[in-house]
Amino acid sequence: MTSEKTGMSFASFGEERANLTQTTLKVQAMAAAVGSDHRVRDLQAVHDRLISDRFRVLFVGNFDAGKSTLINAMLGEEVLPARFLPTTGIVTVVRYGVERRAFLYPPPNSGGPTPPPVSVPISEFEKHLTIAEGGTGPSPYSRAEIEWPAELLSNGIEIIDSPGLDDPLKNGAVRMESTIRQVAGADIVVYVSACGGAMGRGDMDFIHTYLHPLGHEELHIVLTKIDTVPPGQRDRFINDATRNLTSFSPAERIFFVNALGGLEARMSGNDEQLIQSNLPALEKSIEELLADERGAVRLLAPATGIKHVITEMSDAVRKRENNLALHASEVRQNCTRVNEILPLLERQRDRIDELVGYYLREIEPEVEQIAQKFMRDAAEQCQGWVGDLPEGDSLRLRDSIRMRERLEEAASRTAGHLESRFQHAFTKWQENELNHLLRKRVARMEEKVKPDLRAFLDVVHRAEQTLAGDHAVESVPTVDDSSTLDQVLDGLITPPPGANPEAAGTSGVSQLLAQLWWTISAGLVLLLLRSVAVTVMARVLAQFWKRPDSAVTYAVASEFAKQLGQEAPNWGAEIRKTVASGLGGLQAAINGALTSKVLHIGEQSQALLSDIESNMAGQRLAVLANDLEQTDVEIEATLRRLHRA
């Protein structure tokens, strides 16, 4: 019988999170009682994440799309500055707070302590947040945070305002890069576009290149300034726009909003005007998606982890109860034997770590090689990529006064088109070549270290048998060859930093590798294109300012290709560096899981020695066993509710 999906409201999410937090503290106390220090630390991390977890809603769009006005309308007050010029200069997070406060965060020091945030009065916050006239120089701050007593935020929602994607001012590319880096950690992305622009090619390219590959395939699309569309044409505009945008998002998540009218309605208390603005419908959709589809997933990871810890501790308590029935001298003898095994486990762990590192490092040169080849192939395609651009007109003599302007427009249009085509090509290359290579090579690494992993798990099994008082210590456990590494990684109960919420309930190599794909997608393309575009524009405008714009198109393509070829070695090195960092995280996770198993064996041995010295040990273990059994029933019920939601 298939369980019915019931959904989850914000109220039920809050209740489940509160119950799960209390369960975590209860199990943590039990872990302390059985002397499992490493599980105490793991459970503390789970507890901290539960009480601090928030839903992150990221607003993305061009600088004139009205993102800040839309956010202000949802909050009901003018919290963020909103003007006709680009204003949001750094990523700004708005979260709930009883008092209105603002903080600015300096960028972290390389190798030094992290600078503390700077508190600024709300009245002075705007001048730090907005882009200086001319956009000269990068911001001295990496992000800003505002605490505000808005009802929408009280449910644990964080709203993130980002710099405009097509910021024309100096250092605009730097600000766009900071926006892209927020995408992977967002629960929901709201893409904002003005009805006058109606989701142009640049908007669609950004969604295809950066949002869909990072898991935001059903994002919210909001077209603002619907009030600027003549009433007689409004219905047709909405129907046509919705039909065109359903390839990017479901129709029920496409909204047409009068943000300024909604803000005025909220500030004046005009409920009828507020409904007409369509803001309430958008807010309801966001809240339902967060609670129903993200809330349950967000709680599944800690609930599953706690279930794992309860099972492990129940087994440990049972073994300790069995050992109390043995003669004290036999228990001491068993513990001595296990303590002699621990150095062997540590040596095996170190050998596995060395082998994993060796085989993962072997991947790096091949990654660099295929990245350089991709760049050279892309360079060869540049002239073909501009073939579908409309032919430019030759300039007449009387047009000479506008020549520079025309050529700049042609160069900018061509460069933008090439960037878009390059981004598409890169996404396809990453999916079809880079990811395939990494999966294949990591699988090879897993096969190479499997004998050592099996030997390690066999020793762990013998140690556990010895502690349980089982004399058949030479028996060999049945180990599934196809999942040896996942058996090791199953000991991890805390997902890696930045893990996709959709994968939060799983563990193993696939989840850890998934972080790597997002890291590459989110930053490296923009880093490259930023340097390429600046160089290309400077060269073309210096050499071709007297040519018709059709000639400039092919000149830009030629320079773009030349620059891609020159950047191929640097590009390969950057990809290699990023991949190496991600694979280093995989190696660290494997080593951490192995270390956790070694620590667990040592803690069990020490706990058994403590038991035989205490006359109250049997009674205490019986109480623990009963408490663990009851808690296991509770967590099973929680998991069933979360899966139904």
XYZ file of C-alpha atoms in Angstrom:
645
model
C 0.000 0.000 0.000
C 1.499 3.319 -1.090
C 1.634 5.977 1.603
C -0.228 9.168 0.856
C 1.820 12.332 0.558
C 0.476 14.699 3.197
C 2.750 17.719 2.797
C 4.234 19.828 5.550
C 3.281 23.290 6.726
C 5.601 25.750 8.439
C 3.880 24.965 11.727
C 4.417 21.214 11.358
C 7.998 21.788 10.211
C 8.680 23.849 13.329
C 7.123 21.179 15.534
C 9.118 18.368 13.907
C 12.330 20.363 14.169
C 11.713 21.094 17.867
C 11.015 17.410 18.587
C 14.067 16.324 16.628
C 16.236 18.830 18.500
C 15.112 17.392 21.840
C 15.716 13.859 20.569
C 19.244 14.858 19.529
C 20.001 16.149 23.027
C 18.564 12.967 24.566
C 20.665 10.698 22.351
C 23.708 12.873 22.965
C 23.307 12.325 26.721
C 23.074 8.589 26.103
C 26.226 8.709 23.967
C 28.007 10.439 26.836
C 26.722 7.771 29.231
C 28.213 4.967 27.128
C 31.471 6.897 26.741
C 31.202 7.546 22.998
C 32.941 10.909 22.829
C 33.123 11.067 19.041
C 29.355 10.512 18.766
C 28.790 13.244 21.341
C 30.684 15.612 19.068
C 28.802 14.455 15.967
C 25.446 14.874 17.684
C 26.409 18.344 18.878
C 27.037 19.295 15.250
C 23.604 17.917 14.304
C 21.977 19.843 17.157
C 23.698 23.089 16.182
C 22.597 22.659 12.591
C 18.992 21.977 13.584
C 18.649 25.085 15.722
C 20.397 27.346 13.223
C 19.028 25.928 9.966
C 17.175 28.471 7.888
C 15.530 28.519 4.499
C 17.558 30.628 2.077
C 15.565 32.398 -0.671
C 17.871 34.005 -3.249
C 16.636 36.797 -5.519
C 18.500 36.999 -8.834
C 18.063 39.204 -11.893
C 19.327 42.171 -13.846
C 20.068 45.403 -12.035
C 16.913 47.167 -13.225
C 14.544 44.248 -12.689
C 13.238 45.503 -9.336
C 14.642 42.841 -6.993
C 15.121 45.200 -4.056
C 11.668 46.752 -4.522
C 10.107 43.278 -4.627
C 11.906 42.282 -1.416
C 10.812 45.510 0.278
C 7.223 44.804 -0.773
C 7.372 41.306 0.729
C 8.815 42.703 3.968
C 6.289 45.538 4.049
C 8.872 48.290 4.539
C 11.696 50.004 2.665
C 14.423 47.813 4.097
C 16.738 47.797 1.066
C 17.680 50.787 -1.103
C 16.029 50.673 -4.529
C 16.758 53.143 -7.315
C 16.903 53.281 -11.098
C 20.709 52.898 -11.109
C 22.537 49.763 -9.947
C 22.440 49.867 -6.155
C 23.061 46.519 -4.496
C 26.849 46.283 -4.478
C 27.282 43.196 -2.285
C 25.230 40.153 -1.365
C 22.791 41.189 1.364
C 21.072 38.730 3.717
C 17.888 39.803 5.512
C 16.898 37.619 8.480
C 14.537 37.901 11.423
C 15.518 39.972 14.434
C 13.565 41.676 17.208
C 15.646 44.827 16.729
C 16.510 46.507 13.428
C 20.265 46.003 13.067
C 22.802 45.846 10.240
C 26.228 44.218 9.969
C 28.955 44.368 7.340
C 31.394 41.469 6.968
C 34.960 42.143 5.787
C 36.458 39.448 3.546
C 38.421 36.764 5.441
C 42.151 37.305 5.816
C 44.336 34.834 3.968
C 45.911 32.666 6.647
C 44.848 35.013 9.443
C 41.911 35.284 11.841
C 38.500 36.094 10.390
C 37.748 39.805 10.954
C 34.654 40.440 13.111
C 31.565 41.980 11.496
C 31.113 45.728 11.636
C 27.858 46.953 13.165
C 26.392 50.017 11.440
C 23.248 52.033 12.215
C 20.323 51.295 9.935
C 20.238 54.969 8.997
C 23.772 54.714 7.581
C 23.490 51.245 6.091
C 22.461 52.357 2.620
C 25.697 54.175 1.837
C 27.696 51.019 2.554
C 25.389 48.752 0.567
C 25.034 50.760 -2.635
C 27.576 50.933 -5.418
C 29.646 54.083 -5.409
C 29.171 56.466 -8.335
C 31.115 55.116 -11.282
C 31.422 51.719 -9.611
C 35.112 52.294 -8.924
C 36.917 49.723 -6.860
C 35.608 46.575 -5.227
C 33.573 46.787 -2.034
C 35.630 46.541 1.180
C 33.006 44.089 2.474
C 32.147 40.575 1.309
C 28.503 40.579 2.431
C 25.951 42.437 4.516
C 23.316 41.193 6.956
C 20.172 42.915 8.191
C 18.021 41.808 11.104
C 14.399 42.944 10.738
C 11.178 42.100 12.661
C 9.149 41.104 9.569
C 6.471 38.414 9.869
C 7.676 36.643 6.708
C 11.127 36.158 8.238
C 9.843 34.837 11.567
C 9.309 31.403 10.002
C 13.050 30.931 9.582
C 13.288 32.389 6.083
C 16.384 34.303 5.019
C 16.013 36.583 2.018
C 19.157 37.187 -0.028
C 19.399 40.181 -2.357
C 22.118 39.934 -4.990
C 23.926 42.386 -7.285
C 22.489 42.717 -10.788
C 23.677 40.208 -13.359
C 24.188 42.756 -16.143
C 25.748 45.443 -13.952
C 27.378 47.836 -16.487
C 29.617 49.607 -13.977
C 33.232 48.891 -13.227
C 33.800 45.667 -11.254
C 30.347 44.464 -12.286
C 31.758 41.045 -13.181
C 33.129 40.686 -9.653
C 29.679 41.369 -8.241
C 28.093 38.888 -10.651
C 30.553 36.241 -9.500
C 29.497 36.791 -5.881
C 25.883 36.239 -6.966
C 26.686 32.956 -8.698
C 28.452 31.630 -5.608
C 25.210 32.004 -3.635
C 23.226 29.762 -5.969
C 24.386 26.345 -4.730
C 23.485 27.117 -1.110
C 20.019 28.528 -1.834
C 16.861 26.542 -1.087
C 14.824 28.548 -3.595
C 15.860 30.921 -6.359
C 13.465 33.689 -7.373
C 14.466 34.990 -10.804
C 13.254 38.552 -11.283
C 12.795 40.275 -14.638
C 10.911 43.428 -15.557
C 7.920 43.066 -17.869
C 9.548 45.585 -20.225
C 12.442 43.184 -20.768
C 10.254 40.073 -20.466
C 13.070 37.584 -19.881
C 15.568 38.286 -22.629
C 18.262 35.993 -24.011
C 20.691 36.898 -21.226
C 18.155 35.915 -18.550
C 17.461 32.591 -20.202
C 21.162 31.857 -20.701
C 21.829 32.464 -17.008
C 19.027 30.103 -15.990
C 20.213 27.403 -18.379
C 23.907 27.742 -17.497
C 23.916 28.402 -13.760
C 20.530 27.663 -12.187
C 19.337 24.427 -13.779
C 22.710 22.615 -13.468
C 22.824 23.545 -9.776
C 19.497 21.868 -9.025
C 17.130 24.835 -9.400
C 15.062 23.345 -12.191
C 11.731 24.544 -10.802
C 12.644 28.053 -9.753
C 10.175 30.888 -9.244
C 10.115 33.437 -12.072
C 8.699 36.853 -11.212
C 8.002 39.484 -13.863
C 7.743 42.810 -12.089
C 6.188 46.114 -13.173
C 3.121 44.408 -14.628
C 1.325 47.721 -14.041
C 3.380 49.234 -16.914
C 1.672 46.910 -19.421
C -1.491 48.589 -20.808
C -4.610 47.001 -19.255
C -6.014 46.059 -22.658
C -2.885 44.066 -23.501
C -2.199 42.613 -20.053
C -4.023 39.284 -20.331
C -2.457 38.492 -23.681
C 0.981 39.484 -22.401
C 0.634 37.225 -19.354
C -0.553 34.264 -21.456
C 2.195 34.651 -24.061
C 4.945 35.167 -21.464
C 3.793 32.198 -19.384
C 3.749 29.950 -22.456
C 7.293 31.036 -23.386
C 8.666 30.523 -19.871
C 7.277 27.086 -19.040
C 10.454 25.490 -20.418
C 12.288 27.177 -17.532
C 9.753 26.779 -14.720
C 6.258 25.305 -14.135
C 3.401 27.683 -14.932
C 2.261 27.703 -11.283
C 5.613 29.243 -10.300
C 5.524 32.109 -12.816
C 4.155 35.330 -11.319
C 3.383 38.807 -12.625
C 3.694 41.340 -9.814
C 3.326 45.062 -9.200
C 6.002 45.253 -6.502
C 5.847 49.015 -5.973
C 2.075 48.894 -5.689
C 2.359 46.013 -3.239
C 4.827 47.946 -1.103
C 2.551 50.969 -1.015
C -0.416 48.726 -0.147
C 1.418 47.108 2.751
C 2.638 50.417 4.137
C -0.852 51.950 3.905
C -2.771 48.841 4.975
C -4.758 48.648 1.719
C -5.680 44.949 1.499
C -7.489 45.221 -1.836
C -4.513 46.885 -3.507
C -2.218 44.266 -1.977
C -4.216 41.399 -3.525
C -4.194 43.171 -6.898
C -0.394 43.421 -6.734
C -0.256 39.568 -6.690
C 2.301 39.588 -3.876
C 0.307 37.316 -1.518
C 0.077 34.603 -4.195
C 3.853 34.687 -4.728
C 4.568 34.554 -0.988
C 2.180 31.638 -0.490
C 3.856 29.692 -3.290
C 7.318 30.248 -1.797
C 6.227 29.233 1.704
C 4.462 26.109 0.449
C 7.480 24.999 -1.570
C 9.843 25.585 1.351
C 7.740 23.795 3.938
C 6.359 21.000 1.795
C 9.271 20.069 -0.466
C 12.317 21.424 1.381
C 11.281 21.129 5.028
C 10.973 17.361 5.150
C 14.210 16.901 3.189
C 16.022 19.309 5.502
C 15.057 17.201 8.539
C 15.629 13.794 6.950
C 19.432 13.979 7.152
C 19.683 14.549 10.929
C 16.803 12.125 11.620
C 18.507 9.401 9.579
C 21.814 10.129 11.292
C 20.267 9.911 14.745
C 18.671 6.578 13.804
C 22.129 5.324 12.807
C 23.623 6.406 16.155
C 20.795 4.778 18.140
C 21.321 1.486 16.298
C 25.070 1.625 16.893
C 24.707 2.438 20.590
C 22.038 -0.231 21.108
C 24.447 -2.815 19.726
C 27.225 -1.496 21.973
C 25.013 -1.611 25.105
C 23.890 -5.151 24.274
C 27.501 -6.266 23.919
C 28.392 -4.652 27.242
C 25.461 -6.378 28.961
C 26.654 -9.702 27.546
C 30.169 -9.043 28.765
C 29.007 -8.379 32.312
C 27.937 -12.007 32.425
C 31.521 -13.042 31.743
C 34.173 -13.318 34.376
C 35.953 -10.030 34.987
C 39.319 -11.503 34.088
C 37.986 -12.654 30.711
C 36.605 -9.151 29.970
C 39.977 -7.621 30.788
C 41.670 -10.170 28.557
C 39.324 -9.361 25.677
C 39.904 -5.627 26.085
C 43.647 -6.176 26.129
C 43.408 -8.101 22.860
C 41.401 -5.292 21.281
C 43.830 -2.647 22.493
C 46.551 -4.598 20.747
C 44.465 -4.544 17.541
C 44.000 -0.740 17.567
C 47.527 0.081 16.288
C 46.912 -2.333 13.386
C 43.672 -0.505 12.537
C 45.471 2.830 12.633
C 48.187 1.548 10.293
C 45.549 0.180 7.913
C 43.712 3.508 8.007
C 46.911 5.388 7.178
C 47.690 3.035 4.290
C 44.188 3.453 2.869
C 44.488 7.224 3.173
C 47.815 7.108 1.341
C 46.384 4.907 -1.435
C 43.253 7.042 -1.835
C 45.384 10.180 -2.098
C 47.703 8.549 -4.630
C 44.937 7.390 -6.964
C 42.980 10.641 -6.670
C 46.074 12.699 -7.490
C 46.533 10.564 -10.607
C 43.287 12.077 -11.916
C 44.534 15.678 -11.871
C 46.796 15.688 -14.984
C 44.071 14.070 -17.088
C 41.557 16.658 -15.895
C 43.950 19.446 -16.884
C 44.494 17.851 -20.282
C 40.809 17.552 -21.207
C 40.132 21.085 -19.908
C 42.811 22.520 -22.194
C 41.412 20.528 -25.121
C 37.948 21.930 -24.425
C 39.359 25.464 -24.592
C 41.111 24.812 -27.893
C 37.954 23.247 -29.362
C 35.887 26.213 -28.174
C 38.353 28.607 -29.814
C 37.891 26.821 -33.149
C 34.104 27.192 -32.901
C 33.995 30.942 -32.251
C 33.568 31.999 -35.900
C 30.767 29.466 -36.281
C 29.064 30.731 -33.122
C 28.635 34.235 -34.579
C 27.278 32.888 -37.857
C 23.692 33.172 -36.604
C 24.054 36.841 -35.650
C 22.274 39.299 -38.016
C 24.545 40.962 -40.578
C 25.563 44.469 -39.515
C 25.102 47.576 -41.652
C 27.988 49.527 -43.119
C 28.381 52.998 -41.691
C 27.874 55.979 -43.962
C 29.930 59.158 -43.753
C 27.205 61.105 -41.986
C 27.035 58.352 -39.368
C 30.638 58.908 -38.361
C 29.642 60.920 -35.313
C 27.954 57.770 -33.981
C 30.658 55.422 -35.232
C 32.264 54.773 -31.867
C 28.906 54.152 -30.224
C 27.811 51.793 -33.009
C 31.032 49.822 -32.874
C 30.877 49.510 -29.101
C 27.328 48.212 -29.373
C 28.330 45.679 -32.038
C 31.364 44.513 -30.058
C 29.369 44.216 -26.848
C 26.548 42.333 -28.575
C 28.970 39.890 -30.170
C 30.962 39.352 -26.979
C 27.766 38.670 -25.063
C 26.635 36.182 -27.690
C 29.992 34.388 -27.594
C 29.939 34.261 -23.786
C 26.507 32.673 -23.905
C 27.546 30.062 -26.463
C 30.703 29.339 -24.487
C 28.692 28.834 -21.288
C 26.409 26.361 -23.056
C 29.414 24.508 -24.452
C 31.064 24.393 -21.043
C 27.952 22.980 -19.353
C 27.712 20.264 -21.988
C 31.443 19.473 -21.669
C 31.212 19.226 -17.902
C 28.225 16.880 -18.049
C 29.489 14.667 -20.898
C 33.255 14.628 -20.395
C 34.501 15.944 -17.060
C 31.896 14.282 -14.865
C 32.227 11.023 -16.799
C 35.997 11.064 -16.355
C 35.792 11.751 -12.617
C 33.209 9.053 -11.977
C 35.266 6.539 -13.964
C 38.540 7.394 -12.215
C 37.023 7.488 -8.723
C 35.454 4.081 -9.390
C 38.937 2.852 -10.365
C 40.338 4.254 -7.111
C 37.608 2.469 -5.172
C 38.455 -0.818 -6.892
C 42.172 -0.398 -6.110
C 41.671 0.264 -2.397
C 38.892 -2.328 -1.959
C 41.236 -5.104 -0.687
C 42.607 -2.787 1.987
C 39.131 -1.581 2.916
C 37.951 -5.183 3.236
C 40.938 -6.009 5.427
C 40.198 -2.969 7.596
C 36.526 -3.908 7.991
C 37.496 -7.500 8.789
C 39.746 -6.330 11.640
C 36.951 -4.049 12.898
C 34.611 -7.056 12.834
C 37.071 -9.230 14.807
C 37.545 -6.477 17.378
C 33.779 -6.133 17.826
C 33.442 -9.915 18.209
C 36.162 -9.916 20.848
C 34.477 -7.121 22.812
C 31.186 -9.005 22.592
C 32.834 -12.069 24.158
C 32.434 -14.109 20.962
C 35.190 -16.728 20.875
C 34.814 -17.317 17.134
C 37.011 -14.321 16.463
C 38.535 -15.791 13.347
C 35.245 -15.906 11.446
C 35.189 -13.716 8.351
C 32.198 -11.381 7.908
C 30.299 -11.210 4.675
C 31.242 -7.948 2.938
C 29.493 -6.778 -0.211
C 32.293 -6.106 -2.700
C 30.248 -3.534 -4.619
C 29.667 -1.273 -1.633
C 32.799 -1.515 0.491
C 33.530 2.214 0.379
C 29.906 3.141 0.990
C 29.945 0.853 4.054
C 32.779 2.978 5.392
C 31.085 6.267 4.518
C 27.794 5.169 6.080
C 29.333 6.172 9.404
C 29.079 9.835 8.432
C 25.963 11.489 9.859
C 26.768 15.089 8.977
C 26.650 15.974 5.247
C 29.560 17.977 3.845
C 29.348 21.815 4.042
C 27.181 23.213 1.282
C 25.525 19.884 0.526
C 22.473 19.999 -1.716
C 19.338 19.660 0.477
C 17.846 17.230 -2.050
C 20.721 14.786 -1.365
C 20.870 15.412 2.368
C 19.346 12.074 3.296
C 22.007 10.069 1.469
C 25.675 9.340 1.998
C 28.523 7.860 0.062
C 30.762 8.695 -2.847
C 28.001 10.018 -5.125
C 26.931 12.738 -2.703
C 30.502 13.817 -2.013
C 31.334 13.984 -5.714
C 28.175 15.976 -6.412
C 29.604 18.905 -4.446
C 32.435 19.066 -6.959
C 30.198 19.525 -10.010
C 28.468 22.518 -8.387
C 31.751 24.145 -7.355
C 33.095 24.078 -10.908
C 29.845 25.320 -12.462
C 29.410 28.136 -9.999
C 32.634 30.040 -10.466
C 35.219 29.092 -13.044
C 33.304 30.002 -16.208
C 32.762 33.526 -14.993
C 36.371 33.901 -13.847
C 37.544 33.036 -17.336
C 35.010 35.066 -19.298
C 35.659 38.139 -17.189
C 39.299 38.287 -18.247
C 38.562 37.259 -21.845
C 35.816 39.837 -22.407
C 37.866 42.737 -21.055
C 40.874 41.866 -23.225
C 38.823 41.259 -26.364
C 36.866 44.507 -26.116
C 40.017 46.554 -25.605
C 41.784 45.010 -28.616
C 38.868 45.235 -31.020
C 37.879 48.799 -30.247
C 41.489 49.902 -30.579
C 42.066 48.235 -33.970
C 38.687 48.258 -35.725
C 37.063 51.561 -34.818
C 36.830 52.599 -38.486
C 35.212 49.376 -39.684
C 31.478 48.647 -40.157
C 29.902 46.768 -37.290
C 29.600 43.583 -39.368
C 33.387 43.504 -39.566
C 33.594 44.133 -35.841
C 31.470 41.025 -35.234
C 34.016 38.754 -36.877
C 36.888 40.702 -35.362
C 35.473 40.082 -31.901
C 35.039 36.386 -32.720
C 38.642 36.204 -33.936
C 39.983 37.929 -30.823
C 37.735 35.819 -28.591
C 39.121 32.651 -30.179
C 42.675 33.936 -29.830
C 42.151 34.748 -26.171
C 40.578 31.354 -25.441
C 43.597 29.666 -26.973
C 45.966 31.775 -24.889
C 43.980 31.051 -21.733
C 43.910 27.273 -22.291
C 46.900 26.521 -19.992
C 45.557 28.785 -17.227
C 42.079 27.342 -17.650
C 43.380 23.798 -17.389
C 45.321 24.685 -14.254
C 42.262 26.307 -12.640
C 40.049 23.300 -13.386
C 42.745 20.989 -12.048
C 43.049 23.070 -8.878
C 39.299 23.045 -8.261
C 38.984 19.322 -8.930
C 41.970 18.628 -6.659
C 40.288 20.534 -3.850
C 37.053 18.577 -4.270
C 38.826 15.228 -4.408
C 40.787 16.243 -1.317
C 37.455 16.615 0.445
C 36.527 13.083 -0.638
C 39.827 11.772 0.738
C 39.282 13.614 4.031
C 35.759 12.183 4.340
C 37.019 8.622 3.839
C 39.814 9.134 6.357
C 37.381 10.662 8.838
C 35.009 7.717 8.530
C 37.835 5.227 9.097
C 39.086 7.210 12.100
C 35.561 7.213 13.512
C 35.470 3.407 13.430
C 38.851 3.167 15.172
C 37.708 5.583 17.889
C 34.486 3.648 18.371
C 36.378 0.394 19.020
C 38.669 2.121 21.527
C 35.741 3.736 23.346
C 33.914 0.401 23.589
C 36.969 -1.239 25.132
C 37.387 1.535 27.693
C 33.680 1.450 28.567
C 33.786 -2.314 29.197
C 36.706 -1.911 31.566
C 34.730 0.737 33.431
C 31.697 -1.554 33.618
C 33.476 -4.381 35.405
C 34.720 -1.950 38.040
C 31.192 -0.769 38.837
C 28.590 -2.767 40.743
C 25.849 -0.558 39.280
C 26.879 -1.147 35.651
C 24.212 -3.786 34.915
C 21.358 -1.652 36.212
C 22.641 1.411 34.386
C 22.977 -0.473 31.092
C 19.451 -1.887 31.440
C 18.060 1.635 31.804
C 20.095 2.805 28.796
C 18.887 -0.111 26.687
C 15.270 0.694 27.538
C 15.726 4.412 26.792
C 17.390 3.631 23.461
C 14.556 1.290 22.511
C 11.925 3.953 23.255
C 13.896 6.625 21.388
C 14.268 4.290 18.414
C 10.479 3.949 18.248
C 10.131 7.758 18.330
C 12.697 8.356 15.592
C 11.107 5.682 13.406
C 7.775 7.503 13.703
C 9.489 10.785 12.818
C 11.097 9.240 9.738
C 7.742 7.857 8.571
C 6.141 11.308 8.882
C 9.006 12.978 7.029
C 8.868 10.458 4.190
C 5.115 10.940 3.861
C 5.659 14.711 3.698
